[in-house]
């Protein structure tokens, strides 16, 4: 299944400056593997040594934060938008 | 003096003038320690961790500070701002009153209590402090627009600061925000956008836009390292207003957690610089139960904060995924404090308690803080004999909805003395 992945500025050195790229996979884990095949090294920036999403990376599948869904097992249906966003801010008020 | 912003150069190519960030020397990752030059960066290139400003402080004396402006720029040598910062229009926040709160102390059986009342800032919340520093960084980095996601107080502060600086502002808020906060943002004339979602949704949208709009300074996203430093001034002021000494206990509301973490950073800097005597202090965090991910992590003994979907009337604290949550846990555990949460009912009681004992009308965040203070006393986690400071971070006029229907006139009478006495009001 083909999905679109939005790439944050900090990772665009891997995608030749592209802010959005295509990837394949039925789950987030598969999408990240597909992404890494096309842009080697990018997955290691998103996952820590134990293979979990880094603490300061937020990944959304559609509008859902994957931490509220299935994490790396979150399904990524055809045409889904996946967004990778550094987990800053929160400084509301 | 003219206040033109840098020309149309993008922040990445804009030449930073010498001394633009005062005594700041670098940005440092709070996770892995990697450093990078001062610039428009906010996430570590190695691990995505948040960046923090590092300094090479000169020797600063109490006298130098006391001779400075009557606002946060008196601490300019400890902030990432240029020496001439005060000559550029800003909202000049800070040096809000530290109120000795004897009646609230008596109500709670505390020995000595103060309220640091940040409702006295120009747009009536502590957010003017952080925005003043962020605006300065935005100017020095060549940004053209001041922007933010906000639950209200930050929206007020950004819109006002941009108006005063003569630049455009773009402020995004959850669509169901308190009407008072909508109006007190819109009045300054910037672009106010209501987003159909909660704060975490708005925050996500802002982060995505920040990646595309290279001339926009999102104060709490892409200039966050500088912005967050503004909260240190709360710690500086508390110490200075106590006669250059540290309180033994401080209770701070938690939204993103940055305020609490930076108050601690400010205190440690004062100790390192010899401006106050080193003494133990405990910092406590306050959350509303309907959005209490940090309290939950604290009580579970976790180092990570699991995000939640907020549901509380304390909307200014309704951040389900607080960026500084893990650092709050570090500070609270290191100093021997704790994090507690209180129900919405207790929040309203807290607002009323502060108003009726001290004549201070705090917003819901202040209610959370007062209610948490009461809970800490009840549970024995806070020493009633020790000197305590609590933060009232915003004005109750901004969150009237929280008390609407709960307070009001004793009676409605005809305009006659007879009616007055008949109503039993004499």
Short mmCIF file of C-alpha atoms in Angstrom, two decimals:
data_model
loop_
_atom_site.label_atom_id
_atom_site.label_comp_id
_atom_site.label_asym_id
_atom_site.label_seq_id
_atom_site.Cartn_x
_atom_site.Cartn_y
_atom_site.Cartn_z
CA UNK A 1 0.00 0.00 0.00
CA UNK A 2 1.30 3.41 -0.94
CA UNK A 3 1.29 6.22 1.57
CA UNK A 4 2.56 9.80 1.67
CA UNK A 5 5.06 10.71 4.37
CA UNK A 6 5.64 14.30 5.46
CA UNK A 7 9.29 14.87 6.35
CA UNK A 8 10.33 17.50 8.92
CA UNK A 9 13.05 20.00 7.98
CA UNK A 10 15.57 18.26 10.19
CA UNK A 11 15.36 15.05 8.07
CA UNK A 12 15.20 16.58 4.60
CA UNK A 13 18.90 16.06 4.07
CA UNK A 14 17.92 12.40 3.56
CA UNK A 15 15.20 13.21 1.01
CA UNK A 16 17.14 15.72 -1.10
CA UNK A 17 15.09 18.50 0.41
CA UNK A 18 11.68 16.97 -0.31
CA UNK A 19 9.06 17.76 2.31
CA UNK A 20 6.85 14.85 1.25
CA UNK A 21 7.80 11.45 -0.15
CA UNK A 22 6.02 8.21 -1.01
CA UNK A 23 6.52 4.93 0.81
CA UNK A 24 4.89 1.49 0.92
CA UNK A 25 3.64 -0.71 3.73
CA UNK A 26 0.56 -1.88 5.61
CA UNK A 27 1.85 -0.79 9.00
CA UNK A 28 3.98 2.08 10.25
CA UNK A 29 6.90 -0.31 10.79
CA UNK A 30 6.68 -1.40 7.14
CA UNK A 31 6.40 2.20 5.97
CA UNK A 32 9.56 3.10 7.88
CA UNK A 33 11.37 0.10 6.36
CA UNK A 34 10.27 1.19 2.88
CA UNK A 35 11.36 4.74 3.65
CA UNK A 36 14.75 3.50 4.78
CA UNK A 37 15.20 1.46 1.60
CA UNK A 38 14.80 4.61 -0.48
CA UNK A 39 16.53 6.99 1.94
CA UNK A 40 19.11 4.94 3.83
CA UNK A 41 19.66 5.94 7.44
CA UNK A 42 16.40 7.79 7.96
CA UNK A 43 14.80 5.04 10.08
CA UNK A 44 17.68 5.03 12.53
CA UNK A 45 17.01 8.71 13.14
CA UNK A 46 13.43 7.95 14.12
CA UNK A 47 13.96 4.83 16.22
CA UNK A 48 16.19 4.37 19.23
CA UNK A 49 18.62 1.50 19.77
CA UNK A 50 15.85 -0.77 21.02
CA UNK A 51 13.77 -0.16 17.90
CA UNK A 52 11.17 2.06 19.56
CA UNK A 53 10.14 5.50 18.36
CA UNK A 54 12.43 8.08 19.89
CA UNK A 55 10.99 9.97 22.82
CA UNK A 56 11.01 13.32 21.03
CA UNK A 57 9.52 12.23 17.72
CA UNK A 58 5.79 12.35 17.10
CA UNK A 59 4.38 10.29 14.25
CA UNK A 60 0.84 10.69 13.03
CA UNK A 61 -1.07 8.32 10.79
CA UNK A 62 -3.85 10.47 9.39
CA UNK A 63 -4.82 12.66 12.34
CA UNK A 64 -3.98 10.10 15.00
CA UNK A 65 -0.83 10.20 17.11
CA UNK A 66 0.46 6.62 16.84
CA UNK A 67 1.06 6.59 20.58
CA UNK A 68 -2.73 6.50 20.92
CA UNK A 69 -3.03 3.92 18.15
CA UNK A 70 -0.84 0.87 17.72
CA UNK A 71 2.60 2.45 17.77
CA UNK A 72 4.77 0.91 15.06
CA UNK A 73 1.99 -1.62 14.40
CA UNK A 74 -0.49 1.12 13.49
CA UNK A 75 -2.18 0.19 10.16
CA UNK A 76 -1.42 2.50 7.23
CA UNK A 77 -4.22 2.06 4.70
CA UNK A 78 -3.73 2.99 1.05
CA UNK A 79 -3.38 6.74 0.57
CA UNK A 80 -2.84 7.51 4.26
CA UNK A 81 -0.86 10.58 5.18
CA UNK A 82 1.95 9.83 7.63
CA UNK A 83 3.52 12.86 9.34
CA UNK A 84 6.77 12.95 11.28
CA UNK A 85 7.09 15.93 13.62
CA UNK A 86 9.71 16.78 16.23
CA UNK A 87 7.91 16.76 19.58
CA UNK A 88 8.61 20.28 20.67
CA UNK A 89 6.29 22.95 21.86
CA UNK A 90 3.48 22.21 24.16
CA UNK A 91 4.13 25.62 25.60
CA UNK A 92 0.56 26.68 25.41
CA UNK A 93 -1.11 29.12 27.72
CA UNK B 1 14.95 54.54 16.91
CA UNK B 2 13.85 52.54 13.92
CA UNK B 3 12.79 48.99 14.55
CA UNK B 4 12.88 47.55 11.11
CA UNK B 5 13.24 43.85 10.99
CA UNK B 6 15.84 42.26 8.83
CA UNK B 7 15.08 42.44 5.14
CA UNK B 8 13.62 39.54 3.23
CA UNK B 9 16.57 37.27 3.88
CA UNK B 10 15.51 33.93 5.24
CA UNK B 11 16.55 33.10 8.79
CA UNK B 12 19.02 30.52 7.57
CA UNK B 13 21.03 33.02 5.59
CA UNK B 14 20.50 36.09 7.74
CA UNK B 15 23.70 37.43 9.26
CA UNK B 16 23.46 37.50 13.02
CA UNK B 17 24.92 40.73 14.41
CA UNK B 18 27.70 40.44 16.98
CA UNK B 19 26.35 40.11 20.51
CA UNK B 20 22.84 39.35 19.23
CA UNK B 21 22.37 36.74 21.94
CA UNK B 22 24.34 38.41 24.71
CA UNK B 23 26.32 35.89 26.73
CA UNK B 24 24.70 32.86 25.12
CA UNK B 25 27.28 30.74 23.33
CA UNK B 26 25.53 27.71 21.89
CA UNK B 27 22.48 25.49 21.73
CA UNK B 28 22.78 22.23 23.64
CA UNK B 29 20.64 19.10 23.37
CA UNK B 30 18.97 18.29 26.68
CA UNK B 31 18.93 14.59 25.77
CA UNK B 32 22.33 13.73 24.29
CA UNK B 33 24.35 16.87 25.01
CA UNK B 34 25.25 17.52 21.35
CA UNK B 35 25.88 21.20 20.71
CA UNK B 36 25.12 23.43 17.76
CA UNK B 37 25.72 27.10 16.98
CA UNK B 38 23.13 29.68 17.98
CA UNK B 39 20.51 29.91 15.26
CA UNK B 40 16.96 29.03 14.35
CA UNK B 41 17.12 25.43 15.53
CA UNK B 42 14.97 23.74 18.12
CA UNK B 43 15.46 20.00 17.75
CA UNK B 44 18.75 18.12 18.05
CA UNK B 45 20.14 16.98 14.71
CA UNK B 46 21.33 13.79 16.38
CA UNK B 47 18.37 12.59 18.45
CA UNK B 48 15.47 15.06 18.05
CA UNK B 49 15.89 16.09 21.68
CA UNK B 50 14.97 19.66 22.62
CA UNK B 51 17.72 22.27 22.49
CA UNK B 52 18.55 24.60 25.34
CA UNK B 53 20.62 27.79 25.41
CA UNK B 54 24.11 27.52 26.92
CA UNK B 55 26.03 30.53 28.24
CA UNK B 56 29.36 31.84 29.30
CA UNK B 57 28.17 34.14 32.04
CA UNK B 58 30.25 37.11 33.17
CA UNK B 59 30.38 38.05 36.84
CA UNK B 60 27.10 39.82 37.59
CA UNK B 61 26.36 41.61 40.85
CA UNK B 62 23.11 42.24 42.70
CA UNK B 63 23.81 45.96 42.37
CA UNK B 64 24.08 45.74 38.59
CA UNK B 65 20.78 43.94 38.41
CA UNK B 66 19.07 46.34 40.80
CA UNK B 67 20.26 49.29 38.69
CA UNK B 68 18.66 47.79 35.56
CA UNK B 69 15.24 48.44 34.06
CA UNK B 70 12.10 47.74 36.07
CA UNK B 71 11.31 44.69 33.94
CA UNK B 72 12.92 41.39 32.87
CA UNK B 73 15.70 43.19 31.02
CA UNK B 74 17.32 43.84 34.42
CA UNK B 75 18.49 40.21 34.00
CA UNK B 76 19.56 40.68 30.36
CA UNK B 77 23.07 39.37 31.02
CA UNK B 78 21.51 36.04 32.02
CA UNK B 79 19.24 35.87 28.97
CA UNK B 80 19.95 35.23 25.25
CA UNK B 81 19.41 38.89 24.36
CA UNK B 82 21.70 41.71 23.22
CA UNK B 83 22.97 44.42 25.58
CA UNK B 84 20.75 47.00 23.84
CA UNK B 85 17.60 44.86 24.11
CA UNK B 86 15.70 47.53 26.03
CA UNK B 87 15.95 49.95 23.13
CA UNK B 88 13.64 47.87 20.92
CA UNK B 89 9.88 48.01 21.47
CA UNK B 90 8.65 45.02 23.43
CA UNK B 91 6.00 44.62 26.07
CA UNK B 92 8.52 45.00 28.89
CA UNK B 93 7.06 42.38 31.23
CA UNK B 94 8.35 41.33 34.61
CA UNK B 95 8.93 42.51 38.17
CA UNK B 96 5.38 41.56 38.98
CA UNK B 97 4.48 41.70 42.64
CA UNK B 98 5.38 39.03 45.14
CA UNK B 99 2.44 39.21 47.51
CA UNK B 100 2.79 38.15 51.13
CA UNK B 101 -0.32 35.97 51.51
CA UNK B 102 -0.94 35.82 55.25
CA UNK B 103 -4.68 35.22 55.06
CA UNK B 104 -4.35 32.34 52.60
CA UNK B 105 -1.51 30.99 54.75
CA UNK B 106 -3.74 31.10 57.84
CA UNK B 107 -6.55 29.43 55.90
CA UNK B 108 -4.22 26.55 55.04
CA UNK B 109 -2.24 26.47 58.31
CA UNK B 110 0.97 27.54 56.63
CA UNK B 111 3.64 29.61 58.34
CA UNK B 112 4.79 31.90 55.53
CA UNK B 113 3.34 32.07 52.04
CA UNK B 114 3.80 34.35 49.06
CA UNK B 115 1.96 34.53 45.74
CA UNK B 116 4.07 35.48 42.74
CA UNK B 117 1.28 37.23 40.86
CA UNK B 118 2.11 37.18 37.16
CA UNK B 119 -1.36 38.42 36.24
CA UNK B 120 0.30 41.84 36.51
CA UNK B 121 2.17 41.47 33.23
CA UNK B 122 1.12 43.54 30.18
CA UNK B 123 -1.28 40.93 28.79
CA UNK B 124 -1.96 39.51 32.24
CA UNK B 125 -0.03 36.26 32.24
CA UNK B 126 3.54 34.98 32.56
CA UNK B 127 3.59 34.44 28.79
CA UNK B 128 4.71 38.03 28.25
CA UNK B 129 8.06 37.01 29.73
CA UNK B 130 8.75 34.24 27.25
CA UNK B 131 7.37 36.16 24.29
CA UNK B 132 9.58 39.18 25.04
CA UNK B 133 12.66 36.94 24.73
CA UNK B 134 11.25 35.12 21.69
CA UNK B 135 10.47 38.41 19.93
CA UNK B 136 14.04 39.53 20.51
CA UNK B 137 15.40 36.27 19.09
CA UNK B 138 13.03 36.53 16.13
CA UNK B 139 14.31 40.01 15.39
CA UNK B 140 17.95 38.99 15.64
CA UNK B 141 17.41 35.90 13.47
CA UNK B 142 15.63 37.85 10.75
CA UNK B 143 12.15 36.40 11.03
CA UNK B 144 9.28 38.46 9.62
CA UNK B 145 6.23 37.07 11.40
CA UNK B 146 5.59 36.15 15.03
CA UNK B 147 3.39 33.06 15.38
CA UNK B 148 2.29 30.42 17.86
CA UNK B 149 -0.11 27.66 18.74
CA UNK B 150 -1.75 28.57 22.02
CA UNK B 151 -4.47 27.88 24.53
CA UNK B 152 -4.93 31.60 25.05
CA UNK B 153 -2.40 33.35 27.24
CA UNK B 154 0.38 32.91 24.73
CA UNK B 155 -1.97 34.09 21.99
CA UNK B 156 -2.56 37.31 23.93
CA UNK B 157 1.14 37.85 24.50
CA UNK B 158 2.22 37.15 20.91
CA UNK B 159 -0.49 39.32 19.35
CA UNK B 160 0.32 42.22 21.68
CA UNK B 161 4.11 41.98 21.32
CA UNK B 162 3.87 41.80 17.52
CA UNK B 163 1.53 44.79 17.47
CA UNK B 164 3.96 46.81 19.54
CA UNK B 165 6.91 45.74 17.37
CA UNK B 166 5.00 46.55 14.20
CA UNK B 167 5.18 43.08 12.68
CA UNK B 168 2.54 40.57 11.65
CA UNK B 169 1.34 37.88 14.03
CA UNK B 170 -0.39 34.59 13.25
CA UNK B 171 -1.92 32.88 16.25
CA UNK B 172 -3.66 29.50 16.23
CA UNK B 173 -5.96 28.40 19.03
CA UNK B 174 -8.42 25.57 19.70
CA UNK B 175 -11.84 26.65 18.43
CA UNK B 176 -13.52 26.05 21.81
CA UNK B 177 -11.27 28.40 23.73
CA UNK B 178 -12.73 30.75 26.34
CA UNK B 179 -14.38 33.74 24.64
CA UNK B 180 -12.34 36.11 26.79
CA UNK B 181 -9.10 34.75 25.40
CA UNK B 182 -10.36 34.95 21.82
CA UNK B 183 -11.31 38.62 22.20
CA UNK B 184 -8.18 39.59 24.11
CA UNK B 185 -6.12 38.18 21.26
CA UNK B 186 -8.18 39.47 18.34
CA UNK B 187 -8.16 43.03 19.66
CA UNK B 188 -4.48 43.44 18.79
CA UNK B 189 -5.26 42.98 15.11
CA UNK B 190 -3.09 40.03 14.14
CA UNK B 191 -4.28 36.97 12.28
CA UNK B 192 -6.19 34.75 14.71
CA UNK B 193 -7.08 31.27 13.49
CA UNK B 194 -9.49 28.97 15.35
CA UNK B 195 -8.62 25.33 14.70
CA UNK B 196 -11.13 22.52 15.04
CA UNK B 197 -9.24 20.40 17.52
CA UNK B 198 -7.61 20.46 20.95
CA UNK B 199 -4.31 22.13 21.80
CA UNK B 200 -2.26 19.10 20.80
CA UNK B 201 -3.89 19.22 17.35
CA UNK B 202 -3.15 22.93 17.06
CA UNK B 203 0.42 22.34 18.18
CA UNK B 204 0.91 19.67 15.57
CA UNK B 205 -0.42 21.94 12.82
CA UNK B 206 1.86 24.77 13.92
CA UNK B 207 4.87 22.46 13.92
CA UNK B 208 4.08 21.42 10.36
CA UNK B 209 3.62 25.02 9.20
CA UNK B 210 6.87 26.01 10.94
CA UNK B 211 8.63 23.53 8.67
CA UNK B 212 7.29 25.30 5.58
CA UNK B 213 7.13 29.01 6.41
CA UNK B 214 10.77 29.92 6.73
CA UNK B 215 10.22 33.54 7.69
CA UNK B 216 7.81 32.78 10.54
CA UNK B 217 9.01 32.59 14.10
CA UNK B 218 6.71 30.23 15.97
CA UNK B 219 7.70 31.36 19.42
CA UNK B 220 7.16 28.00 21.12
CA UNK B 221 8.31 25.88 18.19
CA UNK B 222 11.20 27.07 16.08
CA UNK B 223 12.53 29.72 18.49
CA UNK B 224 11.62 27.68 21.54
CA UNK B 225 15.13 27.48 23.05
CA UNK B 226 15.20 31.29 23.44
CA UNK B 227 11.52 31.62 24.30
CA UNK B 228 11.74 29.14 27.17
CA UNK B 229 14.56 31.11 28.78
CA UNK B 230 12.09 33.90 29.57
CA UNK B 231 10.58 31.79 32.34
CA UNK B 232 13.89 31.84 34.24
CA UNK B 233 13.07 35.41 35.19
CA UNK B 234 10.30 34.13 37.49
CA UNK B 235 12.97 32.33 39.50
CA UNK B 236 15.26 35.37 39.48
CA UNK B 237 12.51 37.71 40.62
CA UNK B 238 11.29 35.49 43.43
CA UNK B 239 14.83 35.33 44.83
CA UNK B 240 15.47 39.06 44.37
CA UNK B 241 12.12 40.03 45.89
CA UNK B 242 12.76 37.82 48.90
CA UNK B 243 15.95 39.83 49.49
CA UNK B 244 18.25 37.64 47.40
CA UNK B 245 17.48 34.30 48.97
CA UNK B 246 15.66 31.15 47.96
CA UNK B 247 12.25 30.06 49.22
CA UNK B 248 12.13 26.54 50.66
CA UNK B 249 9.15 25.42 48.57
CA UNK B 250 7.65 26.54 45.26
CA UNK B 251 4.40 25.31 43.69
CA UNK B 252 4.16 25.78 39.93
CA UNK B 253 1.35 24.90 37.49
CA UNK B 254 2.25 22.51 34.67
CA UNK B 255 1.13 22.88 31.06
CA UNK B 256 4.14 21.99 28.91
CA UNK B 257 6.20 21.98 32.11
CA UNK B 258 8.70 24.50 30.74
CA UNK B 259 7.87 27.13 33.35
CA UNK B 260 8.67 24.81 36.23
CA UNK B 261 11.86 23.54 34.63
CA UNK B 262 13.09 27.05 33.85
CA UNK B 263 12.34 28.40 37.32
CA UNK B 264 14.64 25.67 38.57
CA UNK B 265 17.27 26.56 35.95
CA UNK B 266 17.08 30.21 36.97
CA UNK B 267 17.55 29.35 40.63
CA UNK B 268 20.57 27.16 39.91
CA UNK B 269 22.14 29.93 37.85
CA UNK B 270 21.73 32.40 40.71
CA UNK B 271 23.50 29.94 43.00
CA UNK B 272 26.31 29.32 40.49
CA UNK B 273 26.84 33.06 40.08
CA UNK B 274 26.94 33.57 43.84
CA UNK B 275 23.92 35.88 43.74
CA UNK B 276 22.09 33.78 46.33
CA UNK B 277 23.33 31.43 49.00
CA UNK B 278 22.98 27.77 48.11
CA UNK B 279 20.13 26.26 50.12
CA UNK B 280 17.82 23.30 49.63
CA UNK B 281 14.50 24.01 47.94
CA UNK B 282 11.66 21.79 46.77
CA UNK B 283 9.64 22.34 43.61
CA UNK B 284 6.11 20.95 43.29
CA UNK B 285 4.06 20.65 40.11
CA UNK B 286 0.30 21.23 39.87
CA UNK B 287 -2.06 19.73 37.29
CA UNK B 288 -5.79 19.36 36.80
CA UNK B 289 -6.89 15.71 37.05
CA UNK B 290 -8.53 15.95 33.61
CA UNK B 291 -5.08 16.52 32.11
CA UNK B 292 -2.50 15.10 34.50
CA UNK B 293 0.00 13.04 32.51
CA UNK B 294 2.97 14.31 34.53
CA UNK B 295 1.29 13.63 37.86
CA UNK B 296 0.41 10.13 36.64
CA UNK B 297 4.00 9.46 35.58
CA UNK B 298 5.31 10.82 38.88
CA UNK B 299 3.05 8.58 40.95
CA UNK B 300 3.76 5.55 38.76
CA UNK B 301 7.50 6.08 39.16
CA UNK B 302 7.95 6.47 35.40
CA UNK B 303 10.59 8.53 33.61
CA UNK B 304 8.47 8.95 30.51
CA UNK B 305 5.16 10.76 30.31
CA UNK B 306 2.40 8.92 28.46
CA UNK B 307 0.24 11.43 26.55
CA UNK B 308 -3.45 11.82 27.39
CA UNK B 309 -6.49 13.44 25.77
CA UNK B 310 -7.34 16.41 28.00
CA UNK B 311 -10.74 17.00 29.55
CA UNK B 312 -10.64 19.79 32.12
CA UNK B 313 -11.96 23.31 32.58
CA UNK B 314 -8.36 24.41 33.21
CA UNK B 315 -7.88 24.84 29.48
CA UNK B 316 -4.65 26.79 29.79
CA UNK B 317 -3.07 23.67 31.29
CA UNK B 318 -4.74 21.25 28.87
CA UNK B 319 -1.68 19.92 27.09
CA UNK B 320 -1.96 16.18 26.80
CA UNK B 321 1.57 15.69 25.50
CA UNK B 322 3.71 18.07 27.55
CA UNK B 323 7.09 18.63 25.92
CA UNK B 324 8.94 19.25 29.18
CA UNK B 325 7.19 16.52 31.15
CA UNK B 326 10.25 14.29 31.59
CA UNK B 327 12.31 17.26 32.76
CA UNK B 328 9.64 18.22 35.26
CA UNK B 329 9.96 14.72 36.73
CA UNK B 330 13.74 15.19 36.95
CA UNK B 331 13.47 18.54 38.75
CA UNK B 332 10.74 17.46 41.14
CA UNK B 333 12.54 14.25 42.07
CA UNK B 334 15.92 15.95 42.40
CA UNK B 335 14.59 18.65 44.73
CA UNK B 336 12.36 16.34 46.80
CA UNK B 337 9.02 17.80 45.66
CA UNK B 338 6.12 16.04 43.96
CA UNK B 339 3.45 16.46 41.29
CA UNK B 340 -0.20 16.36 42.27
CA UNK B 341 -3.49 16.82 40.47
CA UNK B 342 -6.85 18.23 41.52
CA UNK B 343 -10.43 17.94 40.28
CA UNK B 344 -12.21 20.70 38.36
CA UNK B 345 -14.37 21.27 41.45
CA UNK B 346 -11.23 21.84 43.50
CA UNK B 347 -9.90 24.18 40.80
CA UNK B 348 -12.95 26.42 41.14
CA UNK B 349 -12.64 26.29 44.92
CA UNK B 350 -8.97 27.26 44.53
CA UNK B 351 -9.87 30.30 42.43
CA UNK B 352 -12.41 31.41 45.03
CA UNK B 353 -10.05 30.72 47.93
CA UNK B 354 -7.30 32.91 46.47
CA UNK B 355 -9.76 35.68 45.63
CA UNK B 356 -11.49 35.62 49.02
CA UNK B 357 -8.35 35.48 51.14
CA UNK B 358 -5.95 37.66 49.17
CA UNK B 359 -7.98 39.70 46.71
CA UNK B 360 -6.18 38.06 43.81
CA UNK B 361 -8.34 36.78 40.96
CA UNK B 362 -6.38 34.05 39.27
CA UNK B 363 -7.30 32.16 36.15
CA UNK B 364 -7.95 28.44 36.21
CA UNK B 365 -4.21 27.68 36.32
CA UNK B 366 -4.01 29.71 39.54
CA UNK B 367 -6.96 27.73 40.87
CA UNK B 368 -5.12 24.50 40.06
CA UNK B 369 -2.07 25.78 41.93
CA UNK B 370 -3.93 26.90 45.06
CA UNK B 371 -5.95 23.66 45.15
CA UNK B 372 -2.76 21.65 44.73
CA UNK B 373 -1.12 23.62 47.54
CA UNK B 374 -4.07 22.73 49.79
CA UNK B 375 -3.78 19.07 48.79
CA UNK B 376 -0.04 19.04 49.46
CA UNK B 377 -0.65 20.45 52.94
CA UNK B 378 -3.40 17.91 53.67
CA UNK B 379 -1.24 15.02 52.57
CA UNK B 380 1.79 16.18 54.53
CA UNK B 381 3.95 16.37 51.41
CA UNK B 382 4.58 20.06 51.88
CA UNK B 383 6.14 21.37 55.08
CA UNK B 384 3.69 23.88 56.62
CA UNK B 385 6.50 25.48 58.61
CA UNK B 386 8.67 26.20 55.59
CA UNK B 387 8.56 29.32 53.41
CA UNK B 388 6.41 28.69 50.36
CA UNK B 389 5.87 30.57 47.10
CA UNK B 390 3.09 29.74 44.66
CA UNK B 391 2.76 31.02 41.11
CA UNK B 392 -0.40 32.70 39.90
CA UNK B 393 0.39 32.65 36.20
CA UNK B 394 -2.62 34.47 34.75
CA UNK B 395 -5.62 36.72 35.31
CA UNK B 396 -9.06 35.37 36.24
CA UNK B 397 -10.73 37.81 33.87
CA UNK B 398 -9.52 35.55 31.07
CA UNK B 399 -11.40 32.50 32.33
CA UNK B 400 -14.68 33.92 33.61
CA UNK B 401 -16.51 30.87 32.29
CA UNK B 402 -14.95 28.79 35.03
CA UNK B 403 -16.78 30.66 37.78
CA UNK B 404 -19.85 31.85 35.86
CA UNK B 405 -22.95 30.56 37.61
CA UNK B 406 -21.03 29.83 40.79
CA UNK B 407 -20.70 33.38 42.05
CA UNK B 408 -23.07 36.32 41.71
CA UNK B 409 -25.17 38.91 43.54
CA UNK B 410 -26.55 38.10 47.01
CA UNK B 411 -29.86 39.67 46.06
CA UNK B 412 -31.58 41.73 43.39
CA UNK B 413 -33.63 44.54 44.92
CA UNK B 414 -35.57 47.68 44.06
CA UNK B 415 -33.56 50.90 44.63
CA UNK B 416 -35.10 51.69 48.03
CA UNK B 417 -33.80 51.50 51.58
CA UNK B 418 -36.86 49.48 52.49
CA UNK B 419 -36.03 46.86 49.92
CA UNK B 420 -32.45 46.79 51.20
CA UNK B 421 -33.49 46.10 54.79
CA UNK B 422 -36.23 43.67 53.77
CA UNK B 423 -33.66 41.61 51.94
CA UNK B 424 -31.71 41.30 55.19
CA UNK B 425 -28.62 42.98 53.81
CA UNK B 426 -28.02 45.52 56.57
#
